[in-house]
PDB file of C-alpha atoms in Angstrom:
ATOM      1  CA  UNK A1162      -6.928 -17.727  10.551  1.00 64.00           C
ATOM      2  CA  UNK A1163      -2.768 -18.040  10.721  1.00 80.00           C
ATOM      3  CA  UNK A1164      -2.379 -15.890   7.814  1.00 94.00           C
ATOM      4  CA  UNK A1165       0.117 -16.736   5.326  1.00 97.00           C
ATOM      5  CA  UNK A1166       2.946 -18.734   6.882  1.00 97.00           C
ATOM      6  CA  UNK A1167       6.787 -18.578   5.569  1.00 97.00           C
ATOM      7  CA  UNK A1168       9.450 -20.598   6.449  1.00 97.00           C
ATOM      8  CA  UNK A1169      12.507 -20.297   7.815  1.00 97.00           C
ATOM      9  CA  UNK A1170      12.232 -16.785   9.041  1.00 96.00           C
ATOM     10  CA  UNK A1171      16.296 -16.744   8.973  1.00 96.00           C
ATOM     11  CA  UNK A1172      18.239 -18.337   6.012  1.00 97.00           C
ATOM     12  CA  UNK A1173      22.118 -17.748   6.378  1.00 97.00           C
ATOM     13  CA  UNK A1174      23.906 -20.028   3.401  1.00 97.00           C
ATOM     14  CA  UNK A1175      27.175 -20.262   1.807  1.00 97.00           C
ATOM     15  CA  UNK A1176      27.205 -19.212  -1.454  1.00 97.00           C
ATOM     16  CA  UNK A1177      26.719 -22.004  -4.607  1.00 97.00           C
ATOM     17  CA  UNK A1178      24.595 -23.748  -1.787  1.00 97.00           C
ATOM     18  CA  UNK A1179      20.902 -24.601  -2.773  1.00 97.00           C
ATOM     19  CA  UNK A1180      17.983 -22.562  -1.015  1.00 98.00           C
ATOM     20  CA  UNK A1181      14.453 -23.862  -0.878  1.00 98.00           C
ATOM     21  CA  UNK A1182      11.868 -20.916   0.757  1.00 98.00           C
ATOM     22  CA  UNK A1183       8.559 -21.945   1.624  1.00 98.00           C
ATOM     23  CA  UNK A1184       4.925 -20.730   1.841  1.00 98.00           C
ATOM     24  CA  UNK A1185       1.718 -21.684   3.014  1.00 98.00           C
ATOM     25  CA  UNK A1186      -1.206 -19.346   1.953  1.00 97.00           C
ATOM     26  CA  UNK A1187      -4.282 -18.659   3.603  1.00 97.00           C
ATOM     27  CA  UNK A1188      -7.134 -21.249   3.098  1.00 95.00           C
ATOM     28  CA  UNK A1189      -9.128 -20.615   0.286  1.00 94.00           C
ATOM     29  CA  UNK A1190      -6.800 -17.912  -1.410  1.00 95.00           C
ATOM     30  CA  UNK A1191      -6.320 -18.719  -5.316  1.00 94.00           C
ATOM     31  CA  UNK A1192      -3.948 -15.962  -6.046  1.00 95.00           C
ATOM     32  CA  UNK A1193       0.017 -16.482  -4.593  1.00 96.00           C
ATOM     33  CA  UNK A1194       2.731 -14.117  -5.216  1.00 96.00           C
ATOM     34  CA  UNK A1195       6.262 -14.123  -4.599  1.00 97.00           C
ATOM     35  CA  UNK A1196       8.376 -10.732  -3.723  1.00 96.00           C
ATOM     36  CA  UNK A1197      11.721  -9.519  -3.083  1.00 95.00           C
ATOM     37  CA  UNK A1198      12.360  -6.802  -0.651  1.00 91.00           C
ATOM     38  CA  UNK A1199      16.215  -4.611  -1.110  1.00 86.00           C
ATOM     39  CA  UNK A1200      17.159  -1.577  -0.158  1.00 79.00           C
ATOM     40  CA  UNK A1201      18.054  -0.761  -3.686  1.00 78.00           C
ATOM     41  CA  UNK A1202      14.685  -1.510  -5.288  1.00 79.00           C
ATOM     42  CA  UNK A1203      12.067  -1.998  -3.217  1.00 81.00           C
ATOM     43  CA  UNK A1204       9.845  -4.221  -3.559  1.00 89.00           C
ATOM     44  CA  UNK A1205       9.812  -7.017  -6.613  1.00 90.00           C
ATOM     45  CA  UNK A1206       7.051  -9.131  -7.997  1.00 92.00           C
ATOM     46  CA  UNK A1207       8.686 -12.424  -8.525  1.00 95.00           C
ATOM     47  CA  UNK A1208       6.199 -14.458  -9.947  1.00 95.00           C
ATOM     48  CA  UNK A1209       2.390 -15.057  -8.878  1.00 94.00           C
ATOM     49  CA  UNK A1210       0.246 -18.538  -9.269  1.00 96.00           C
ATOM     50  CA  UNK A1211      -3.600 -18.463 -10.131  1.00 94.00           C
ATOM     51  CA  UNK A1212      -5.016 -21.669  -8.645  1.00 95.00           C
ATOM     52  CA  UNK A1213      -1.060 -23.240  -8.916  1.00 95.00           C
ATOM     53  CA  UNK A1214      -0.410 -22.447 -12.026  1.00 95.00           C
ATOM     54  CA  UNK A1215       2.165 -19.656 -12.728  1.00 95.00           C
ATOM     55  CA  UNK A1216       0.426 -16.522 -14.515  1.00 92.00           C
ATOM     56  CA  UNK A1217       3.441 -14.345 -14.498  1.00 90.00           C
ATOM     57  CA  UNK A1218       7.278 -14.963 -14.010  1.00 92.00           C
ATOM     58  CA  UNK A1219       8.900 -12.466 -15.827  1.00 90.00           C
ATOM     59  CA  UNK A1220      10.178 -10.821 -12.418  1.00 90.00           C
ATOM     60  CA  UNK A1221      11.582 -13.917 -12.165  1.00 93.00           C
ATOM     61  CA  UNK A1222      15.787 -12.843 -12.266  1.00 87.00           C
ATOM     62  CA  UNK A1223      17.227 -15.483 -13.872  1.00 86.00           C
ATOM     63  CA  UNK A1224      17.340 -19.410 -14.323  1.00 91.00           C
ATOM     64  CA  UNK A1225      18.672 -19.554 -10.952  1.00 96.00           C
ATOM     65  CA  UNK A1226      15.411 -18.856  -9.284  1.00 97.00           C
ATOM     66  CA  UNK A1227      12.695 -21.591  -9.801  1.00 97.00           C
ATOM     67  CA  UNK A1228       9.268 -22.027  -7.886  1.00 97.00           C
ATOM     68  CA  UNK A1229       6.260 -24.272  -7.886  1.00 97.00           C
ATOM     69  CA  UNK A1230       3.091 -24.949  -6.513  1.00 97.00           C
ATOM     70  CA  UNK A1231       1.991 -28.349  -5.928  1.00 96.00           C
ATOM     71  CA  UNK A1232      -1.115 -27.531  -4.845  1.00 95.00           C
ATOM     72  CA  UNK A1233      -2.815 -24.689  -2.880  1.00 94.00           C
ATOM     73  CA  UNK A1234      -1.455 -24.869   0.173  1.00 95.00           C
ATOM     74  CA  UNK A1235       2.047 -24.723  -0.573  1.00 96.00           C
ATOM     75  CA  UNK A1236       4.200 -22.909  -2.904  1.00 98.00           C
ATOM     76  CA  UNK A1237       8.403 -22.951  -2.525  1.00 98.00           C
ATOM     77  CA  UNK A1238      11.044 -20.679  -4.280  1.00 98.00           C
ATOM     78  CA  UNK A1239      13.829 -22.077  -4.614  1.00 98.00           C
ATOM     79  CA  UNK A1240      17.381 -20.639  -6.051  1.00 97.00           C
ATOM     80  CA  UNK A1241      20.149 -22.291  -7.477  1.00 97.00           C
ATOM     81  CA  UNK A1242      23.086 -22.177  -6.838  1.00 96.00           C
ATOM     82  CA  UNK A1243      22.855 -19.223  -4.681  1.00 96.00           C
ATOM     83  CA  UNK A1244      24.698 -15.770  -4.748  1.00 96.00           C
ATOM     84  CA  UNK A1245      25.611 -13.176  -2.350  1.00 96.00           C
ATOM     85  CA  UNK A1246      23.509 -10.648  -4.338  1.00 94.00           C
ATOM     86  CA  UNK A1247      20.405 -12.902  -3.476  1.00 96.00           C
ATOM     87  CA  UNK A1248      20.648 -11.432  -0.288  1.00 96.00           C
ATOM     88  CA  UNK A1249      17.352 -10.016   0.631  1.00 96.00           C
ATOM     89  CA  UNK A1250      13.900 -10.222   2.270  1.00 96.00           C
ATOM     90  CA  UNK A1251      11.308 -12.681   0.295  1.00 98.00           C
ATOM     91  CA  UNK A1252       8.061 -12.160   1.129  1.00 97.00           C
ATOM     92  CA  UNK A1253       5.153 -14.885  -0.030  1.00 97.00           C
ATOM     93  CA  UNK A1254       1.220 -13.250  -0.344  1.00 96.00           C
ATOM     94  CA  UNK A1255      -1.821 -14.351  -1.226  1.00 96.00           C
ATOM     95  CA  UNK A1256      -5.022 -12.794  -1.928  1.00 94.00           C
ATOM     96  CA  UNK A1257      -8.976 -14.520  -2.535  1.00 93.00           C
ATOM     97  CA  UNK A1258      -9.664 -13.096  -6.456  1.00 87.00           C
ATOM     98  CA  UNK A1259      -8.455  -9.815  -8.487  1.00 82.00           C
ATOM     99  CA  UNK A1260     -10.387  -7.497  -6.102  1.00 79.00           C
ATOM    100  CA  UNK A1261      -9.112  -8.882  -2.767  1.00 84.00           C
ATOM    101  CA  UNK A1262      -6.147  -7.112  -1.012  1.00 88.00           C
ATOM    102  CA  UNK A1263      -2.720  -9.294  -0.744  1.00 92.00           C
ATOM    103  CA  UNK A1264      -2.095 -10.723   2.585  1.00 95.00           C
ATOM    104  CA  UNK A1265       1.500 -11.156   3.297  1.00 96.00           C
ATOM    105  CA  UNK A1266       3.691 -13.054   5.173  1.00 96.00           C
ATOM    106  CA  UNK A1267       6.492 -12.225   7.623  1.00 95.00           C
ATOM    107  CA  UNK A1268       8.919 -12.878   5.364  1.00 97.00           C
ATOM    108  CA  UNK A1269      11.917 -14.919   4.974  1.00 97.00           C
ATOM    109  CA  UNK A1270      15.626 -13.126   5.467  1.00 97.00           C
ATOM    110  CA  UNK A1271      17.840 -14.633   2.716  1.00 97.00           C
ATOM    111  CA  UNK A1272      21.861 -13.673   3.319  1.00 97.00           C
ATOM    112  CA  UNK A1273      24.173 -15.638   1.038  1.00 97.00           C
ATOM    113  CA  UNK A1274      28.056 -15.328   2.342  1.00 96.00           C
TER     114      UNK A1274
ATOM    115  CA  UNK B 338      12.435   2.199 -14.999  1.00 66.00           C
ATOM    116  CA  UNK B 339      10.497   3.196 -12.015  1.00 77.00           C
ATOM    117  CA  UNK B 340       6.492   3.743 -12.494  1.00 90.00           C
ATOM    118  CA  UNK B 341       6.135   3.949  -9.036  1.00 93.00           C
ATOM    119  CA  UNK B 342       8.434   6.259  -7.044  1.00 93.00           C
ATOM    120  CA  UNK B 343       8.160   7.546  -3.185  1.00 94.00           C
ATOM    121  CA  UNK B 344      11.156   9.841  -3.513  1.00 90.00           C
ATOM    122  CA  UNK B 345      11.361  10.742   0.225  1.00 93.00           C
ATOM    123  CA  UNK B 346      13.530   7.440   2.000  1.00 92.00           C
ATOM    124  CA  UNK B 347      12.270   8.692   4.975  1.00 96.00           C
ATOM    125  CA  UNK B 348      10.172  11.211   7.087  1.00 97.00           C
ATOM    126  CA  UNK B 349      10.858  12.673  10.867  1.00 97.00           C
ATOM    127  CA  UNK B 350       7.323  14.106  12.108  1.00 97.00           C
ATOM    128  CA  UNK B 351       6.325  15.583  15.612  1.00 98.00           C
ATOM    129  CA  UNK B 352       3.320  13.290  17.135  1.00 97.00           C
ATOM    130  CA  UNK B 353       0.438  14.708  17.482  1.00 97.00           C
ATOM    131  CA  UNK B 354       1.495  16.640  13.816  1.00 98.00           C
ATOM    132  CA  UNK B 355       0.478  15.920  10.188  1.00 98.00           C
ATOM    133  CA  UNK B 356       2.417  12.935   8.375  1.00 98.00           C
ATOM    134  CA  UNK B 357       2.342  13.813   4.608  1.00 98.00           C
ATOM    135  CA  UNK B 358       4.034  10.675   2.626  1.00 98.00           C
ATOM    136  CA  UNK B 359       4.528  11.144  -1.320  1.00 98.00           C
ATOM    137  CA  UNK B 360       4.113   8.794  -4.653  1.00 97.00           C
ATOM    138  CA  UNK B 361       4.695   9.381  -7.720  1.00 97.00           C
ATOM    139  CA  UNK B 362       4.075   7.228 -10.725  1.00 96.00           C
ATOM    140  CA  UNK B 363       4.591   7.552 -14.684  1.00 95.00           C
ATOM    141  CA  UNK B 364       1.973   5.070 -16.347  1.00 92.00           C
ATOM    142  CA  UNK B 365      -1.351   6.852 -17.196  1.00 92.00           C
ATOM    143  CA  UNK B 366      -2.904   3.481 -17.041  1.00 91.00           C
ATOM    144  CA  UNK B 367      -2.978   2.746 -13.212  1.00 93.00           C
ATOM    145  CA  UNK B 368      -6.304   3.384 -12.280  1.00 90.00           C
ATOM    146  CA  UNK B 369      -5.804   1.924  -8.849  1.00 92.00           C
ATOM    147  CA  UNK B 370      -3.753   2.855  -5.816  1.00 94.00           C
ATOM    148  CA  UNK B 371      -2.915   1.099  -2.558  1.00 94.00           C
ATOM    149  CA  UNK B 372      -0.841   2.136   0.676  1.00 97.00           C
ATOM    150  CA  UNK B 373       0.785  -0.569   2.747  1.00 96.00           C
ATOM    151  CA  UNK B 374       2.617  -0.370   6.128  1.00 97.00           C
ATOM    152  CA  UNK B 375       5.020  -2.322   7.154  1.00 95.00           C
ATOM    153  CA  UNK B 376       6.840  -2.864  10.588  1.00 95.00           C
ATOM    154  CA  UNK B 377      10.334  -4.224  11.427  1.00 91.00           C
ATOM    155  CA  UNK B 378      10.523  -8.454  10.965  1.00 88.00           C
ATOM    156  CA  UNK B 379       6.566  -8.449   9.516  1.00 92.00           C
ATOM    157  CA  UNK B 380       5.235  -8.625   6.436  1.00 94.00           C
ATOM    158  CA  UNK B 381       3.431  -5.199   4.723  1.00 95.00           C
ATOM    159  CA  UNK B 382      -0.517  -4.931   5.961  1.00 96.00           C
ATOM    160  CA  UNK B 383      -2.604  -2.923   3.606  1.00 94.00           C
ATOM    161  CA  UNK B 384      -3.608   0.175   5.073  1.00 97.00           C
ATOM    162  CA  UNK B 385      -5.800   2.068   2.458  1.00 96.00           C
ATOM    163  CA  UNK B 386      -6.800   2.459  -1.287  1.00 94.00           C
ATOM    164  CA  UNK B 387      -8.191   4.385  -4.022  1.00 95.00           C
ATOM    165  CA  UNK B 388     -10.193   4.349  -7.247  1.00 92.00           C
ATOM    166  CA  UNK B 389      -8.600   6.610 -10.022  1.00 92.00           C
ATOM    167  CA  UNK B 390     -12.827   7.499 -10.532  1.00 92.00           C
ATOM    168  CA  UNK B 391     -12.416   9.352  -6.831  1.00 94.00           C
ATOM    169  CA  UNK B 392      -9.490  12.062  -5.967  1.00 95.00           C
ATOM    170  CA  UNK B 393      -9.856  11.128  -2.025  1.00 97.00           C
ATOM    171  CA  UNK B 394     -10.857   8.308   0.180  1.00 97.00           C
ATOM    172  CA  UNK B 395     -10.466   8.503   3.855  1.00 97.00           C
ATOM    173  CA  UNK B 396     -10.682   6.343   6.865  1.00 96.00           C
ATOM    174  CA  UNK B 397      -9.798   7.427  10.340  1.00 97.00           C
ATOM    175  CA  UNK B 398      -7.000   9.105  10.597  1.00 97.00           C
ATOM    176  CA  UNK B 399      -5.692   8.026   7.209  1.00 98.00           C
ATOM    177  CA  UNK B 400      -6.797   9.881   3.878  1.00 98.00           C
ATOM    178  CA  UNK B 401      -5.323   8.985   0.497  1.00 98.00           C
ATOM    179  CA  UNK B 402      -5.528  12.377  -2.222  1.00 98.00           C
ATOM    180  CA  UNK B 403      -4.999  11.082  -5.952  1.00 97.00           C
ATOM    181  CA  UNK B 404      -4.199  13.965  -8.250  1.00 97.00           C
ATOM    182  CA  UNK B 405      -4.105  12.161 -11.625  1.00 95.00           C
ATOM    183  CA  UNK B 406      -3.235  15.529 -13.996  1.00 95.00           C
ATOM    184  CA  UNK B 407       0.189  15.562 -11.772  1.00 96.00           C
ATOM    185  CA  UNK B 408       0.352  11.411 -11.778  1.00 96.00           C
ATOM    186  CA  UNK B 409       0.483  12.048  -7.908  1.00 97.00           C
ATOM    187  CA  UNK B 410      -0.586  10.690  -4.232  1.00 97.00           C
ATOM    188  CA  UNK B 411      -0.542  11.093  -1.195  1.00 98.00           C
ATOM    189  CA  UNK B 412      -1.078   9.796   2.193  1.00 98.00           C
ATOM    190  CA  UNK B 413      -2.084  12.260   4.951  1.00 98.00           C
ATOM    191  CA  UNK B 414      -2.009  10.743   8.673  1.00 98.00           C
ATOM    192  CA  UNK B 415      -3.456  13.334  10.846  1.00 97.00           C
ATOM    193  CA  UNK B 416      -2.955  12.977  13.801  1.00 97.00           C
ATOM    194  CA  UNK B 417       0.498  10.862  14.154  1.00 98.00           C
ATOM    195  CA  UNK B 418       1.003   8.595  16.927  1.00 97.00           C
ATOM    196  CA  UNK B 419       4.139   6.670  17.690  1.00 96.00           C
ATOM    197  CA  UNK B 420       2.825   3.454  16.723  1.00 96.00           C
ATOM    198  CA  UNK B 421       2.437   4.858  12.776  1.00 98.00           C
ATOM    199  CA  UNK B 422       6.226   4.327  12.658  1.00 98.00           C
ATOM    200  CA  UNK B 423       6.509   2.790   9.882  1.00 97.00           C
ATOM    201  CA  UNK B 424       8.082   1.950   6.265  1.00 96.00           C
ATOM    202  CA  UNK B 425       4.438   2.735   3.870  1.00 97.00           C
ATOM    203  CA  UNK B 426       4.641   1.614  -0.240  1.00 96.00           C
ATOM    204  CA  UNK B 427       2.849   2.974  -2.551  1.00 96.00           C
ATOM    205  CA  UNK B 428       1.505   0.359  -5.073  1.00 94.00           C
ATOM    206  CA  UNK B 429      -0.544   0.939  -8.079  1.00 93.00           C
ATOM    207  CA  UNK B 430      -2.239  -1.181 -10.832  1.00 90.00           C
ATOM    208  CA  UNK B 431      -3.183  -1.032 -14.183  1.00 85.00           C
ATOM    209  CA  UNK B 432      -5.213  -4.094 -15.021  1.00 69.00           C
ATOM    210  CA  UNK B 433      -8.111  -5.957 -13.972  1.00 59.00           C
ATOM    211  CA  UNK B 434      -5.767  -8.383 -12.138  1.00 62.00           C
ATOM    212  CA  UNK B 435      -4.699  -6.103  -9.891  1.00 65.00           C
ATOM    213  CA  UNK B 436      -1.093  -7.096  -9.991  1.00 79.00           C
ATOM    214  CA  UNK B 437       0.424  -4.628  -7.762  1.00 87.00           C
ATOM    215  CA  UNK B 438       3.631  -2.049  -9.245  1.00 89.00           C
ATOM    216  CA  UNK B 439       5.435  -0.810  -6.014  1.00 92.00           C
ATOM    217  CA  UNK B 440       7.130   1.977  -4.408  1.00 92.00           C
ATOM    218  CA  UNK B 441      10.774   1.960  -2.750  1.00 90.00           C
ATOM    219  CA  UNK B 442       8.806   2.889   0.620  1.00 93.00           C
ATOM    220  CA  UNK B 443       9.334   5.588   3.033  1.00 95.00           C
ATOM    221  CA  UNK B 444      10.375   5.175   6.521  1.00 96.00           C
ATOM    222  CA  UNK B 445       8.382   7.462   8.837  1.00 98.00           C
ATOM    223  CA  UNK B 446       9.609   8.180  12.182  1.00 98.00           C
ATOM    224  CA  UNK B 447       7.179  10.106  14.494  1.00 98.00           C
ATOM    225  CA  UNK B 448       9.096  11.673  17.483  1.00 96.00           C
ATOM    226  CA  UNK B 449       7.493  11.962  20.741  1.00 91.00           C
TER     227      UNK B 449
END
């Protein structure tokens, strides 16, 4: 199995600019989660999907940040207009039901001049 | 408003020596507790858990003590080898989805 796949790895913008991250799960995973990794506060639940529909978004910071999930073997985040303060690691998981671990991905580097 | 802290950014520790990492957390409710590691440019990898029913679970090298009166774990990696160096989170939950609360992390270093 490939594990959960993110993509890009590396996302240097300009700031206002539009940012679309992306994530694959792993097959057969019903449960996807968004993070946010900073120095300052660790590391942020976003927003998680139960079979593509969002459960939870309150971690969600503000209108800027949007994400979907078409179906289950895709999810983006995507924030608008971006900031400098967006700066950060995102990290996509998924996990099979409640008792399952997450599974994470390798991340995606965010830094917003 | 932190429920889960790991007050300790980071941790210098011999090889060969005892690793002791730290979490703390404020909501009585978590009833169960996770450890993930994470290395440079990857994603975290869980690494161990425990039920609030037990007060230690162990695998390997890794053991995981819960001390729920003091709201308290800890991970004990006995013994340390370089390729432990790490950032570990603490992550807890409090409901039957599981949805993880996490630490800062701690950065342990183990010198050779």
């Amino acid at each position: 199995d490939a594990g959960v796949i993110q993509s890009p790895r590396h996302e240097v913008t300009e700031m206002g600019q539009e940012v679309t991250l992306r994530c694959k799960p792993i097959s057969g995973h019903d449960y996807l989660f968004w993070y946010r990794q900073t120095m300052m506060r660790g590391l942020e639940l976003l927003i998680y999907f139960n079979n593509n529909v969002p459960i939870d978004d309150s971690g969600m910071p503000e209108d800027r940040f949007s994400a979907k999930m078409p179906n289950a073997s895709f999810s983006t985040l995507k924030i608008q207009p971006s900031e400098p303060r967006d700066s950060a690691v995102y990290f996509c998981a998924s996990r099979r039901d409640p008792s399952d671990t997450q599974y994470f991905g390798p991340g995606t580097r965010l830094t917003v001049l | 408003d932190q429920q889960v802290k790991q007050n300790s950014p980071s941790l210098s520790v011999q090889e060969g020596r005892i690793s002791i990492l730290n979490c703390d957390y404020t909501n009585s409710m978590f009833d169960y507790f996770l450890w993930y590691k994470k290395y440079p440019a990857e994603g975290p990898t869980f690494l161990i858990s425990i039920s609030s029913i037990k007060d230690k679970n162990e695998d390997g090298r890794f053991t995981v003590f819960l001390n729920k009166s003091a709201k308290h774990l800890s991970l004990h990696i006995v013994p340390s080898q370089p390729g432990d160096s790490a950032v570990y989170f603490c992550a807890a939950s409090a409901d039957s989805n599981y949805q993880l609360i996490w630490g800062a992390g701690t950065k342990l270093i183990i010198k050779p």
